[in-house]
Coordinates of C-alpha atoms and ligand atoms in Angstrom, one line a residue:
Chain A
M1 CA 46.8 -71.3 -25.9
A2 CA 45.5 -71.1 -29.4
I3 CA 45.2 -67.5 -30.7
L4 CA 42.8 -66.0 -33.3
V5 CA 43.8 -62.8 -35.0
F6 CA 41.2 -60.7 -36.8
V7 CA 42.9 -59.0 -39.8
E8 CA 41.4 -55.9 -41.3
S9 CA 41.8 -55.0 -45.0
A10 CA 41.1 -52.1 -47.2
E11 CA 40.9 -52.3 -51.0
G12 CA 41.9 -55.9 -50.9
K13 CA 45.1 -55.3 -48.9
I14 CA 45.7 -56.3 -45.3
K15 CA 46.3 -53.3 -43.0
K16 CA 49.7 -52.9 -41.4
T17 CA 48.1 -52.6 -38.0
S18 CA 46.6 -56.1 -38.5
I19 CA 50.0 -57.6 -39.6
E20 CA 51.3 -56.1 -36.3
A21 CA 48.5 -58.0 -34.6
V22 CA 49.6 -61.3 -36.2
A23 CA 53.3 -60.6 -35.2
Y24 CA 52.1 -59.9 -31.6
A25 CA 50.1 -63.1 -31.5
H26 CA 53.1 -65.0 -32.8
A27 CA 55.3 -63.5 -30.1
L28 CA 52.7 -64.6 -27.5
G29 CA 53.6 -68.1 -28.4
G30 CA 50.4 -69.9 -29.3
P31 CA 49.4 -71.5 -32.6
V32 CA 48.1 -68.5 -34.6
T33 CA 45.0 -68.5 -36.9
A34 CA 44.3 -65.4 -38.8
I35 CA 40.8 -64.6 -40.1
A36 CA 39.9 -62.1 -42.8
L37 CA 36.4 -61.0 -43.9
G38 CA 35.1 -59.9 -47.3
A39 CA 37.1 -59.1 -50.4
V40 CA 40.8 -59.6 -49.8
E41 CA 43.5 -60.5 -52.3
K42 CA 44.6 -64.2 -52.1
A43 CA 48.3 -63.3 -52.1
E44 CA 47.8 -60.9 -49.2
L45 CA 46.1 -63.7 -47.2
E46 CA 48.7 -66.3 -48.0
A47 CA 51.5 -63.8 -47.0
L48 CA 50.1 -63.7 -43.4
G49 CA 52.0 -67.0 -43.0
K50 CA 55.3 -65.1 -43.2
Y51 CA 54.4 -63.1 -40.1
G52 CA 53.4 -66.0 -38.0
A53 CA 50.0 -67.3 -38.9
Q54 CA 49.9 -71.1 -39.2
K55 CA 46.4 -71.0 -40.6
V56 CA 44.4 -68.4 -42.5
L57 CA 40.6 -68.4 -42.6
H58 CA 38.8 -66.4 -45.1
V59 CA 35.1 -65.5 -45.1
A60 CA 34.6 -64.5 -48.7
D61 CA 31.1 -63.1 -48.1
E62 CA 30.9 -59.9 -50.1
R63 CA 28.6 -58.4 -47.6
L64 CA 31.5 -58.4 -45.1
S65 CA 33.7 -56.2 -47.4
Q66 CA 32.3 -53.4 -45.3
G67 CA 33.1 -53.3 -41.7
I68 CA 29.8 -54.0 -40.0
I69 CA 30.5 -54.2 -36.3
Q70 CA 27.7 -56.7 -35.3
A71 CA 28.3 -59.1 -38.2
Y72 CA 32.0 -59.1 -37.6
A73 CA 31.5 -59.9 -33.9
T74 CA 29.2 -62.8 -34.7
V75 CA 31.8 -64.3 -37.1
L76 CA 34.6 -63.8 -34.7
E77 CA 32.8 -65.4 -31.8
K78 CA 32.0 -68.5 -33.9
A79 CA 35.6 -68.7 -35.3
L80 CA 37.0 -68.5 -31.7
Q81 CA 34.9 -71.5 -30.7
D82 CA 35.6 -73.5 -33.9
E83 CA 39.3 -72.9 -33.5
G84 CA 39.3 -73.6 -29.8
A85 CA 41.1 -70.3 -29.3
D86 CA 41.2 -68.6 -26.0
I87 CA 42.7 -65.3 -27.1
L88 CA 41.6 -62.9 -29.8
V89 CA 44.0 -60.3 -31.0
L90 CA 43.0 -57.4 -33.2
A91 CA 44.1 -53.8 -34.0
N92 CA 42.9 -51.0 -31.8
S93 CA 41.2 -49.2 -34.7
S94 CA 37.9 -47.5 -35.5
L95 CA 36.6 -50.9 -36.4
G96 CA 38.7 -53.3 -34.3
T97 CA 37.9 -51.7 -30.9
P98 CA 34.1 -51.6 -31.2
V99 CA 34.2 -55.2 -32.5
A100 CA 36.4 -56.3 -29.6
A101 CA 33.9 -54.9 -27.2
R102 CA 31.0 -57.0 -28.6
V103 CA 33.0 -60.2 -29.0
A104 CA 34.4 -60.0 -25.5
T105 CA 30.9 -59.5 -24.1
K106 CA 29.5 -62.5 -26.1
L107 CA 32.3 -64.7 -24.8
G108 CA 32.5 -63.3 -21.2
A109 CA 36.2 -62.6 -22.0
S110 CA 38.6 -60.3 -20.2
L111 CA 39.1 -57.3 -22.5
A112 CA 41.9 -54.8 -22.9
S113 CA 42.2 -52.2 -25.6
N114 CA 45.1 -49.8 -26.4
V115 CA 47.6 -52.5 -25.4
V116 CA 51.1 -51.4 -26.1
E117 CA 53.4 -54.4 -25.1
L118 CA 53.5 -58.1 -24.8
P119 CA 52.0 -59.4 -21.5
K120 CA 53.9 -60.4 -18.4
T121 CA 52.9 -63.9 -17.8
D122 CA 54.8 -64.8 -14.6
G123 CA 51.9 -65.0 -12.2
G124 CA 48.8 -64.1 -14.3
F125 CA 48.4 -62.6 -17.7
V126 CA 49.2 -58.9 -17.3
V127 CA 49.0 -56.4 -20.2
K128 CA 50.2 -52.8 -20.4
R129 CA 47.7 -50.4 -21.8
S130 CA 48.1 -46.7 -22.7
I131 CA 45.7 -44.4 -20.7
Y132 CA 45.2 -40.7 -20.2
T133 CA 45.8 -40.3 -24.0
G134 CA 49.3 -41.5 -23.8
K135 CA 50.2 -39.5 -20.6
A136 CA 50.4 -42.8 -18.5
F137 CA 50.1 -46.5 -18.6
A138 CA 48.1 -49.1 -16.6
W139 CA 49.1 -52.7 -16.0
V140 CA 45.9 -54.8 -15.9
E141 CA 45.5 -58.5 -15.2
L142 CA 43.2 -60.4 -17.6
K143 CA 41.8 -63.0 -15.3
N144 CA 39.3 -64.9 -17.4
Q145 CA 40.4 -67.9 -19.6
K146 CA 39.2 -66.1 -22.7
K147 CA 40.9 -62.8 -23.5
V148 CA 40.4 -60.1 -26.1
I149 CA 43.3 -57.8 -26.8
A150 CA 43.1 -54.7 -29.0
L151 CA 46.6 -53.7 -29.9
R152 CA 47.7 -50.1 -30.4
K153 CA 49.5 -49.4 -33.7
N154 CA 53.3 -49.7 -33.7
A155 CA 53.2 -51.8 -30.5
A156 CA 54.6 -54.9 -32.2
D157 CA 57.6 -55.4 -34.5
I158 CA 56.8 -57.0 -37.8
K159 CA 59.3 -59.8 -38.6
E160 CA 59.3 -62.5 -41.2
V161 CA 59.2 -65.7 -39.2
G162 CA 57.6 -68.2 -41.6
S163 CA 56.5 -68.8 -45.1
P164 CA 53.2 -68.2 -47.0
V165 CA 50.3 -70.5 -46.0
Q166 CA 47.2 -71.9 -47.8
V167 CA 44.0 -70.1 -47.2
T168 CA 41.0 -72.0 -45.8
P169 CA 37.5 -70.9 -46.8
Y170 CA 35.3 -70.3 -43.8
S171 CA 31.7 -69.4 -43.5
V172 CA 29.2 -68.4 -40.7
T173 CA 25.5 -68.1 -41.0
L174 CA 24.5 -64.5 -40.4
G175 CA 21.0 -63.2 -39.6
D176 CA 19.1 -60.0 -40.1
A177 CA 20.2 -58.6 -36.7
D178 CA 23.9 -58.8 -37.9
F179 CA 23.0 -56.5 -40.7
A180 CA 20.8 -54.1 -38.7
T181 CA 23.3 -51.4 -39.6
K182 CA 23.6 -50.6 -43.3
I183 CA 26.5 -48.8 -44.8
T184 CA 25.2 -46.7 -47.6
S185 CA 28.4 -45.1 -48.9
S186 CA 31.9 -44.1 -47.9
E187 CA 34.5 -41.5 -48.6
K188 CA 38.0 -42.7 -48.5
A189 CA 41.2 -40.8 -48.7
T190 CA 43.0 -42.9 -51.4
G191 CA 46.4 -42.8 -52.9
E192 CA 48.0 -41.1 -49.9
V193 CA 49.6 -42.4 -46.8
L194 CA 47.0 -42.8 -44.1
L195 CA 47.6 -40.8 -40.9
P196 CA 46.9 -43.6 -38.3
E197 CA 49.2 -46.0 -40.1
A198 CA 52.0 -43.7 -41.2
N199 CA 55.7 -44.1 -40.1
I200 CA 56.3 -40.4 -40.6
V201 CA 53.8 -37.6 -40.0
V202 CA 54.2 -34.0 -41.1
S203 CA 51.8 -31.8 -39.1
G204 CA 51.0 -28.2 -39.4
G205 CA 49.3 -25.8 -37.0
R206 CA 47.9 -22.3 -37.0
G207 CA 51.4 -21.0 -37.7
M208 CA 50.9 -22.1 -41.3
K209 CA 48.6 -19.0 -41.6
G210 CA 46.2 -20.5 -44.1
P211 CA 45.2 -23.5 -46.2
E212 CA 46.9 -22.0 -49.3
H213 CA 50.3 -22.6 -47.6
W214 CA 49.9 -26.3 -47.1
G215 CA 51.6 -27.0 -50.4
I216 CA 55.1 -26.8 -48.8
L217 CA 54.1 -29.3 -46.1
E218 CA 52.6 -31.7 -48.7
E219 CA 55.8 -31.5 -50.7
L220 CA 57.8 -32.3 -47.6
A221 CA 55.4 -35.2 -46.8
K222 CA 55.6 -36.5 -50.3
T223 CA 59.4 -36.5 -50.1
L224 CA 59.3 -38.4 -46.9
H225 CA 56.5 -40.7 -47.9
A226 CA 54.7 -39.3 -44.9
A227 CA 51.1 -38.6 -43.9
T228 CA 49.9 -35.1 -43.2
G229 CA 48.3 -34.0 -39.9
C230 CA 47.2 -30.8 -38.3
S231 CA 46.2 -29.2 -35.0
K232 CA 42.6 -28.9 -33.9
P233 CA 42.1 -25.2 -34.8
V234 CA 43.4 -25.9 -38.3
S235 CA 40.6 -28.5 -38.9
D236 CA 38.1 -26.4 -37.0
M237 CA 38.7 -23.6 -39.4
G238 CA 38.3 -26.0 -42.3
W239 CA 41.9 -25.5 -43.6
R240 CA 42.3 -29.3 -43.5
P241 CA 39.9 -32.2 -43.3
H242 CA 38.7 -33.3 -39.8
H243 CA 40.4 -36.7 -40.1
E244 CA 43.8 -35.1 -40.1
H245 CA 43.3 -33.5 -36.7
V246 CA 45.8 -34.9 -34.2
G247 CA 45.5 -34.9 -30.5
Q248 CA 43.5 -35.7 -27.4
T249 CA 40.2 -35.2 -29.2
G250 CA 41.5 -36.2 -32.6
V251 CA 43.7 -39.0 -34.1
K252 CA 46.3 -40.4 -31.8
V253 CA 49.5 -41.2 -33.7
A254 CA 52.6 -43.2 -32.9
P255 CA 54.9 -42.8 -35.8
Q256 CA 58.7 -43.2 -35.9
L257 CA 59.0 -39.5 -36.7
Y258 CA 56.5 -36.7 -36.0
I259 CA 57.4 -33.3 -37.6
A260 CA 55.4 -30.4 -36.1
V261 CA 55.4 -27.1 -38.0
G262 CA 53.9 -24.0 -36.5
I263 CA 52.2 -25.9 -33.7
S264 CA 52.5 -24.4 -30.2
G265 CA 52.4 -27.8 -28.4
A266 CA 49.3 -27.4 -26.2
I267 CA 48.9 -30.3 -23.8
Q268 CA 45.8 -31.5 -25.8
H269 CA 47.9 -31.7 -29.0
L270 CA 50.8 -33.4 -27.2
A271 CA 48.5 -36.0 -25.8
G272 CA 48.0 -37.3 -29.3
V273 CA 51.6 -37.4 -30.3
N274 CA 53.7 -38.3 -27.3
S275 CA 53.9 -41.9 -28.3
S276 CA 55.9 -40.9 -31.4
K277 CA 59.5 -42.3 -31.4
Y278 CA 61.1 -39.0 -32.5
I279 CA 59.6 -35.5 -32.5
V280 CA 61.0 -32.6 -34.6
V281 CA 59.6 -29.1 -33.8
I282 CA 59.8 -26.1 -36.1
N283 CA 58.5 -23.0 -34.6
K284 CA 59.4 -19.3 -34.8
D285 CA 58.8 -18.8 -31.1
P286 CA 61.8 -20.2 -29.0
E287 CA 59.4 -20.4 -26.0
A288 CA 56.8 -22.6 -27.8
P289 CA 56.0 -25.4 -25.3
F290 CA 56.4 -28.1 -28.0
F291 CA 60.2 -27.8 -27.8
K292 CA 60.0 -29.4 -24.3
A293 CA 58.5 -32.5 -25.9
A294 CA 60.8 -32.5 -28.9
D295 CA 64.0 -34.5 -29.7
Y296 CA 65.1 -32.0 -32.3
G297 CA 64.1 -28.4 -32.8
I298 CA 64.6 -25.5 -35.1
V299 CA 63.6 -21.9 -34.2
G300 CA 62.7 -20.3 -37.4
D301 CA 60.1 -19.3 -39.9
A302 CA 58.3 -22.3 -41.4
F303 CA 58.1 -20.7 -44.8
E304 CA 61.9 -20.5 -45.0
I305 CA 62.7 -23.8 -43.2
I306 CA 60.3 -26.2 -44.8
P307 CA 61.5 -25.8 -48.4
K308 CA 65.1 -26.0 -47.2
L309 CA 64.3 -29.2 -45.3
T310 CA 62.6 -30.8 -48.3
E311 CA 65.7 -29.9 -50.5
A312 CA 68.1 -31.3 -47.9
I313 CA 66.1 -34.6 -47.7
K314 CA 66.1 -34.9 -51.5
A315 CA 69.8 -34.2 -51.5
A316 CA 70.5 -36.8 -48.8
K317 CA 68.6 -39.6 -50.6
Chain B
M1 CA 11.4 -39.9 -27.6
K2 CA 13.7 -40.8 -24.7
I3 CA 17.5 -40.2 -25.0
L4 CA 20.0 -41.5 -22.5
V5 CA 23.4 -39.7 -22.5
C6 CA 26.2 -41.4 -20.5
I7 CA 28.8 -38.9 -19.3
T8 CA 32.2 -39.5 -17.7
H9 CA 33.7 -37.4 -15.0
V10 CA 37.4 -37.0 -16.0
P11 CA 40.4 -34.8 -15.3
D12 CA 40.5 -31.6 -17.3
T13 CA 42.4 -32.0 -20.6
T14 CA 45.3 -29.9 -19.2
S15 CA 45.8 -31.9 -16.0
K16 CA 49.2 -33.3 -15.0
I17 CA 48.8 -37.0 -14.4
N18 CA 50.2 -38.4 -11.2
F19 CA 49.6 -41.4 -9.1
T20 CA 49.8 -42.1 -5.3
D21 CA 49.7 -45.1 -3.0
N22 CA 52.6 -46.9 -4.7
N23 CA 51.2 -46.1 -8.2
T24 CA 47.8 -47.7 -7.6
K25 CA 45.6 -44.5 -7.2
F26 CA 45.1 -41.5 -9.4
D27 CA 46.3 -38.3 -7.6
T28 CA 43.4 -35.9 -7.7
T29 CA 45.5 -33.1 -6.0
G30 CA 44.8 -29.8 -7.9
V31 CA 42.9 -31.6 -10.6
Q32 CA 39.8 -30.0 -12.1
F33 CA 37.2 -32.5 -13.3
I34 CA 35.0 -32.0 -16.4
I35 CA 32.5 -33.8 -18.5
G36 CA 34.5 -36.0 -20.9
P37 CA 35.0 -34.0 -24.1
Y38 CA 33.6 -36.7 -26.3
D39 CA 30.6 -37.1 -24.0
D40 CA 30.1 -33.4 -24.2
Y41 CA 29.6 -33.8 -28.0
A42 CA 27.1 -36.6 -27.3
L43 CA 25.2 -34.4 -24.9
A44 CA 25.2 -31.4 -27.2
R45 CA 23.7 -33.5 -30.0
A46 CA 21.1 -34.9 -27.6
I47 CA 20.0 -31.4 -26.6
E48 CA 19.8 -30.4 -30.3
L49 CA 17.5 -33.4 -31.0
K50 CA 15.4 -32.5 -27.9
D51 CA 15.0 -28.9 -29.2
A52 CA 14.1 -30.2 -32.7
I53 CA 11.7 -33.1 -31.8
A54 CA 8.7 -32.3 -29.5
G55 CA 8.2 -34.5 -26.5
T56 CA 11.9 -35.6 -26.3
T57 CA 13.5 -36.0 -22.9
V58 CA 17.2 -36.3 -22.2
T59 CA 18.6 -38.2 -19.2
V60 CA 22.2 -37.9 -18.2
L61 CA 23.8 -40.9 -16.5
N62 CA 27.1 -41.3 -14.7
V63 CA 28.6 -44.2 -12.9
G64 CA 30.5 -42.7 -10.0
P65 CA 30.7 -41.8 -6.3
A66 CA 29.0 -38.7 -4.9
D67 CA 31.8 -36.3 -5.9
T68 CA 30.8 -36.7 -9.5
E69 CA 27.4 -35.0 -8.9
P70 CA 28.7 -31.5 -10.0
T71 CA 29.5 -33.1 -13.4
L72 CA 25.9 -34.4 -13.6
R73 CA 24.5 -31.0 -12.5
K74 CA 26.5 -29.5 -15.4
G75 CA 24.8 -31.9 -17.7
L76 CA 21.4 -30.7 -16.3
A77 CA 22.5 -27.1 -16.7
I78 CA 23.3 -27.7 -20.4
G79 CA 19.8 -28.9 -20.8
A80 CA 19.2 -32.5 -19.8
D81 CA 15.9 -33.1 -18.0
D82 CA 17.0 -35.4 -15.3
A83 CA 20.0 -37.3 -14.1
I84 CA 20.9 -40.7 -12.7
R85 CA 24.0 -41.5 -10.7
V86 CA 25.0 -45.2 -10.2
N87 CA 26.7 -45.0 -6.8
A88 CA 29.9 -46.9 -7.5
E89 CA 33.6 -46.4 -8.4
P90 CA 33.8 -46.8 -12.2
T91 CA 36.5 -49.5 -12.0
D92 CA 36.5 -50.8 -15.5
S93 CA 34.6 -50.7 -18.8
F94 CA 32.6 -53.8 -18.4
F95 CA 31.4 -52.8 -14.9
V96 CA 30.4 -49.3 -16.1
A97 CA 28.7 -50.8 -19.2
S98 CA 26.8 -53.3 -17.1
Q99 CA 25.4 -50.5 -14.9
I100 CA 24.3 -48.6 -18.0
A101 CA 22.7 -51.6 -19.6
A102 CA 20.9 -52.4 -16.3
I103 CA 19.3 -48.9 -16.2
A104 CA 18.4 -49.2 -19.9
K105 CA 16.7 -52.6 -19.3
E106 CA 14.5 -51.0 -16.7
T107 CA 13.6 -47.9 -18.7
P108 CA 13.9 -48.5 -22.5
Y109 CA 15.6 -45.6 -24.3
D110 CA 15.2 -44.9 -28.0
L111 CA 18.7 -43.7 -28.3
I112 CA 21.8 -44.1 -26.0
L113 CA 24.6 -41.7 -26.7
M114 CA 28.0 -41.4 -25.2
G115 CA 31.5 -40.4 -26.2
R116 CA 33.6 -42.6 -28.4
E117 CA 35.9 -43.1 -25.4
S118 CA 36.7 -41.6 -22.0
I119 CA 39.8 -39.5 -21.8
D120 CA 41.0 -41.2 -18.7
Y121 CA 41.1 -44.9 -19.6
N122 CA 40.6 -44.4 -23.3
S123 CA 39.0 -47.9 -23.7
G124 CA 36.6 -47.0 -26.4
V125 CA 34.5 -50.1 -25.6
V126 CA 31.7 -49.1 -23.3
H127 CA 29.2 -48.4 -26.2
G128 CA 29.9 -51.8 -27.7
I129 CA 29.5 -53.7 -24.5
V130 CA 26.2 -51.8 -23.6
A131 CA 24.8 -52.5 -27.0
E132 CA 25.8 -56.2 -26.9
L133 CA 24.2 -56.6 -23.4
L134 CA 21.0 -55.0 -24.8
G135 CA 21.1 -56.8 -28.1
I136 CA 21.0 -53.7 -30.2
P137 CA 23.3 -52.1 -32.8
S138 CA 26.3 -50.0 -31.8
I139 CA 28.0 -47.5 -34.0
S140 CA 31.3 -45.6 -33.2
P141 CA 33.0 -43.2 -33.7
V142 CA 30.0 -41.2 -34.9
M143 CA 30.6 -37.7 -36.3
K144 CA 27.1 -37.0 -37.7
L145 CA 23.6 -38.2 -36.5
D146 CA 20.3 -37.2 -38.0
L147 CA 16.9 -38.7 -37.2
E148 CA 14.0 -39.3 -39.6
G149 CA 11.2 -40.8 -37.6
T150 CA 12.6 -44.1 -36.2
K151 CA 15.4 -44.2 -38.7
A152 CA 18.8 -42.6 -38.2
K153 CA 21.4 -41.5 -40.7
L154 CA 24.9 -41.4 -39.4
A155 CA 28.5 -40.8 -40.5
R156 CA 31.2 -42.8 -38.8
E157 CA 35.0 -42.0 -38.9
I158 CA 37.2 -44.7 -40.4
E159 CA 41.0 -44.6 -40.8
G160 CA 41.5 -41.9 -43.4
G161 CA 37.9 -41.4 -44.3
K162 CA 34.2 -41.6 -43.4
E163 CA 31.4 -44.1 -43.8
Y164 CA 27.7 -43.2 -44.0
L165 CA 25.2 -45.6 -42.4
E166 CA 21.5 -46.1 -41.7
V167 CA 20.1 -47.9 -38.7
S168 CA 16.7 -48.0 -36.9
L169 CA 16.2 -47.0 -33.3
P170 CA 17.1 -48.1 -30.7
F171 CA 20.9 -48.1 -30.9
V172 CA 24.0 -47.0 -29.1
A173 CA 26.4 -44.4 -30.5
G174 CA 29.9 -43.5 -29.4
C175 CA 30.2 -39.8 -30.5
Q176 CA 32.9 -37.4 -31.4
E177 CA 33.2 -34.1 -33.1
P178 CA 31.9 -32.5 -35.3
I179 CA 28.5 -34.1 -34.3
A180 CA 27.4 -30.9 -32.6
E181 CA 28.8 -27.7 -31.1
W182 CA 29.6 -27.9 -27.4
K183 CA 27.0 -26.1 -25.3
I184 CA 27.9 -23.8 -22.5
P185 CA 25.4 -23.6 -19.6
N186 CA 23.7 -20.2 -19.3
M187 CA 22.5 -18.6 -16.0
R188 CA 19.0 -19.9 -16.4
G189 CA 20.3 -23.4 -17.0
I190 CA 22.5 -23.3 -14.0
M191 CA 19.7 -22.1 -11.8
S192 CA 17.2 -24.7 -13.0
A193 CA 19.8 -27.5 -12.8
R194 CA 19.6 -27.2 -9.0
T195 CA 16.0 -28.3 -8.9
K196 CA 16.0 -30.9 -11.6
P197 CA 15.7 -34.5 -10.4
L198 CA 19.0 -36.4 -9.7
K199 CA 18.3 -40.0 -8.8
V200 CA 21.0 -42.2 -7.1
V201 CA 20.8 -45.9 -7.6
E202 CA 22.9 -48.7 -6.2
P203 CA 25.1 -50.7 -8.6
K204 CA 24.5 -54.3 -9.7
A205 CA 27.2 -56.9 -9.3
A206 CA 29.3 -57.3 -12.5
D207 CA 32.6 -59.1 -12.8
S208 CA 34.7 -58.0 -15.8
G209 CA 37.6 -60.3 -15.4
V210 CA 40.1 -57.5 -15.4
K211 CA 42.1 -56.2 -12.4
L212 CA 44.2 -53.2 -12.2
Q213 CA 47.7 -53.9 -10.9
K214 CA 49.4 -50.6 -11.1
F215 CA 49.9 -47.4 -13.0
E216 CA 53.1 -46.2 -14.6
L217 CA 54.3 -42.9 -16.0
P218 CA 56.4 -42.7 -19.2
P219 CA 60.1 -42.0 -18.7
P220 CA 60.9 -38.3 -18.7
K221 CA 61.9 -36.9 -22.1
G222 CA 65.6 -36.1 -22.6
S223 CA 66.4 -32.6 -23.6
V224 CA 65.8 -31.3 -27.1
K225 CA 68.7 -30.9 -29.5
M226 CA 68.5 -27.4 -31.1
I227 CA 69.7 -27.0 -34.7
P228 CA 70.4 -23.5 -36.0
A229 CA 68.0 -22.3 -38.6
D230 CA 70.8 -21.7 -41.1
N231 CA 71.9 -25.3 -40.9
V232 CA 68.8 -27.3 -41.9
P233 CA 70.9 -30.1 -43.5
E234 CA 72.3 -30.9 -40.0
L235 CA 68.7 -31.9 -39.0
V236 CA 68.6 -34.3 -41.9
N237 CA 72.0 -35.7 -40.9
L238 CA 70.8 -36.3 -37.3
L239 CA 67.5 -37.9 -38.4
K240 CA 69.4 -40.1 -40.7
N241 CA 72.5 -41.1 -38.7
E242 CA 71.6 -40.5 -35.1
A243 CA 67.8 -41.2 -34.9
K244 CA 68.0 -43.5 -37.9
V245 CA 64.4 -42.7 -39.0
L246 CA 65.1 -41.6 -42.5
Ligands
FAD1 C1 38.9 -30.0 -24.5 C2 40.0 -29.6 -25.5 C3 40.4 -30.5 -26.4 C4 41.4 -30.2 -27.4 N1 41.9 -31.2 -28.2 C5 42.9 -30.8 -29.1 C6 43.4 -31.8 -30.0 O1 43.0 -32.9 -30.0 N2 44.4 -31.4 -30.8 C7 44.9 -30.1 -30.9 O2 45.8 -29.9 -31.7 N3 44.4 -29.2 -30.1 C8 43.4 -29.5 -29.2 N4 42.9 -28.5 -28.4 C9 43.3 -27.1 -28.6 C10 44.6 -26.8 -28.0 O3 44.4 -26.4 -26.7 C11 45.3 -25.7 -28.8 O4 44.5 -24.6 -28.9 C12 45.8 -26.1 -30.2 O5 46.5 -27.3 -30.2 C13 46.6 -24.9 -30.7 O6 46.9 -25.2 -32.1 P1 48.2 -24.5 -32.8 O7 49.4 -24.9 -32.1 O8 48.1 -24.9 -34.3 O9 47.9 -23.0 -32.8 P2 48.5 -21.8 -31.9 O10 48.4 -22.2 -30.4 O11 47.9 -20.6 -32.3 O12 50.0 -21.9 -32.2 C14 50.6 -21.5 -33.5 C15 52.1 -21.7 -33.4 O13 52.6 -21.4 -34.6 C16 53.8 -20.6 -34.4 N5 54.1 -19.9 -35.7 C17 53.4 -18.8 -36.1 N6 53.9 -18.4 -37.3 C18 54.9 -19.2 -37.6 C19 55.8 -19.4 -38.7 N7 55.8 -18.5 -39.7 N8 56.8 -20.3 -38.7 C20 56.8 -21.2 -37.6 N9 56.0 -21.1 -36.6 C21 55.1 -20.2 -36.5 C22 53.6 -19.8 -33.2 O14 54.8 -19.5 -32.6 C23 52.7 -20.8 -32.4 O15 53.5 -21.5 -31.5 C24 41.9 -28.9 -27.4 C25 41.4 -27.9 -26.5 C26 40.5 -28.2 -25.6 C27 40.0 -27.2 -24.7

């Protein structure tokens, strides 16, 4: 049961969600080949061996430094065939999931996205996927020999199980159709912790009263090495950028710790955060529905509590 | 120009999710169904394009049994010209995508829009499968889409940022906000929706290789531990020593 893992990178570094995909593939048990596309640092590629990759393929084609869905699907289909792999594992991300769809279709593979656990393999290959935006799960059997699994973030534990490996150059002939989509430019949030990958998220809602008050949340986030998020009205009003909007119609997060400040806890917001391991709610209204979904709560004014919390964390460090 | 908008028929975002029949069926008791919120964005953008480009028609499509027709009629009330319902239970992404691709093979569309994912199964793969079956580009999640003749300029969300792209028609886009403002049907739209054509077609066979075994609900949340507002350091203590997340 050979397994291929597609690893995504940004600015030359392998993404954490992709290292999780390697760890998941290792736990599945097959020999694991990882494949990376475009400009990636050599040491990063070699280090994939530590997390369970026996082999690392690198397609150093500069054109693939940008995530072009069709071109990536073509490369992965070929690599699966060349490696004799039956299973493709990748991250359930804005790139991984659309790529998974196309590769699975090319291969006639059984496809599952949003997978949250290792499969049950006694009697079939049955994966657990998150549905209804985290409000439920479905167990689905992947019946075909070939399988494509898009893994939700934080669904696999990263462990060091091996040592660095040599990187094998790999190439695939690509045609015009693979590059039918042209990426003309991009805007990336750099130098900060990215929301979808963060271990800790500090989120603010309408209770923060205005964008000028976000400084205290950013200070808290910085102290915790956390990403910042927000509720939908906050991004709708332009207080914060759209990509920070968490919830049913925004980013779904699954951090170790989610701190919600001045957010009421509407069901659509909860849908995006209920996979968090621990939830802290700070709200001045003791009746705020968010307290029902929280592990820890403080009833109080955010403008008093947050600076105190930041101080207390600094003191405890 | 012909635009196809694929819409899902999903439980309202505030629905409580429950299952029946030994956790194998979704419990529809008391559940209100709506057009999927992401699909609503796709439809709103399609209507804007129709208003801007003369001669444009918008078709809404749903794969679902007869009880999804009110959702299609709502799409017509918002401004679509006609509707197609593929008469089948939408069992999985590949099955649904195959039905959409079959329709689009019979009648070529210049643009196929849908939500980035449905809010019931959250697969996020239907647009990619449809495009692969048709051999055309797919782009998702799309937050901006402008047309200049047969060329399109788009913005796509990536983790922590945006990408700007160009592509020629035809292609498939999985949409999300803020691509357009949701449209609310007005009285005239609701009246005219009753008489607009709604075609029912039978499904094509398509085996996806996936089989649902059962649903499961997450374990109930334990009760919240409240910390007095004048003892913030206690929260830090609990996060550090009890939850062990700091
Ligand atoms: C189809 C649909 C999809 C949606 N998708 C999403 C989504 O993805 N994400 C999302 O977030 N929402 C979503 N919503 C909106 C959602 O229903 C709520 O309106 C939204 O989450 C409310 O945001 P909020 O909690 O910031 O604001 P409010 O509901 O206004 O709550 C503000 C909270 O701040 C508290 N507060 C005020 N002042 C202070 C203070 N000084 N200190 C501490 N607390 C204070 C108040 O007690 C209150 O609880 C969606 C809605 C619909 C209809």
